[in-house]
Steps between C-alpha positions, in 0.01 A plus 500: 500500500860396562717334232518166681122467518460606135763244394330218688158588358636508143703179536401195298273278706545123501239309301458179693219386269770383256695295756476131410319281750568134577313244288143416600493243779849593622381718787680414820769293328854590592748474216867586498421833334230589755671356807644752744865580449751303703479664842872441560574758228373845589337690213696800379333833569359669189413869502170608343601785271301769328640539149506841334357367171286195584340508154847447352513164675195360322420426137164385367481261204155473341422148380392434142343178623345559845422191701300396803705389799349410837166637385632842397581632153860610464528767230837646595802394698667736745875459527679656793861528598601269783675620809835342575340301783230365263764391245695328779183322615434369147858368488469340846173329404664350190795381708264339755339317207848378400531698176645816355280807481364558150375809320144369519531483881580871496231575238245329725604711799497818289150437362333330801410220258626148550754351260237248375262788415773681306580177314128454424460845344464543124855501361505855361357645822744298712786620279393865540464461878838329544674756275348779710639326811858487371597862582369442853720193565786535747845516340701178489874478564545471123302824446710682759824389335395633156634845408 
């Protein structure tokens, strides 16, 4: 078996079961976040890359206080590093909403949980999850300027 095929087969697979869905009754509604991008601005091309250590891009945080969300028990939270394009998209969505991007916006994207779910978690679990997210955050200008 060639190395490319082996790498693809061993790559981390996306778990779409954890992707938040719109609220019940919102099917078919178009909101600013779900509306198609402005067609006058072409979307930048993003390469789909195969990372050498995909497991190094994910951290699992077991919850001390599991909870049911959308009919499923959540016993751990998977945190994954964002691509540059994903981080830009989070920033653009905040700007479209007329606000600055916050850490919780990035935490939500990194965990595939919504910001309201993260805020609703038991405080110690939420603290552990957000602390585990911190090393995965993109550097700020301030971070880059530090020696």
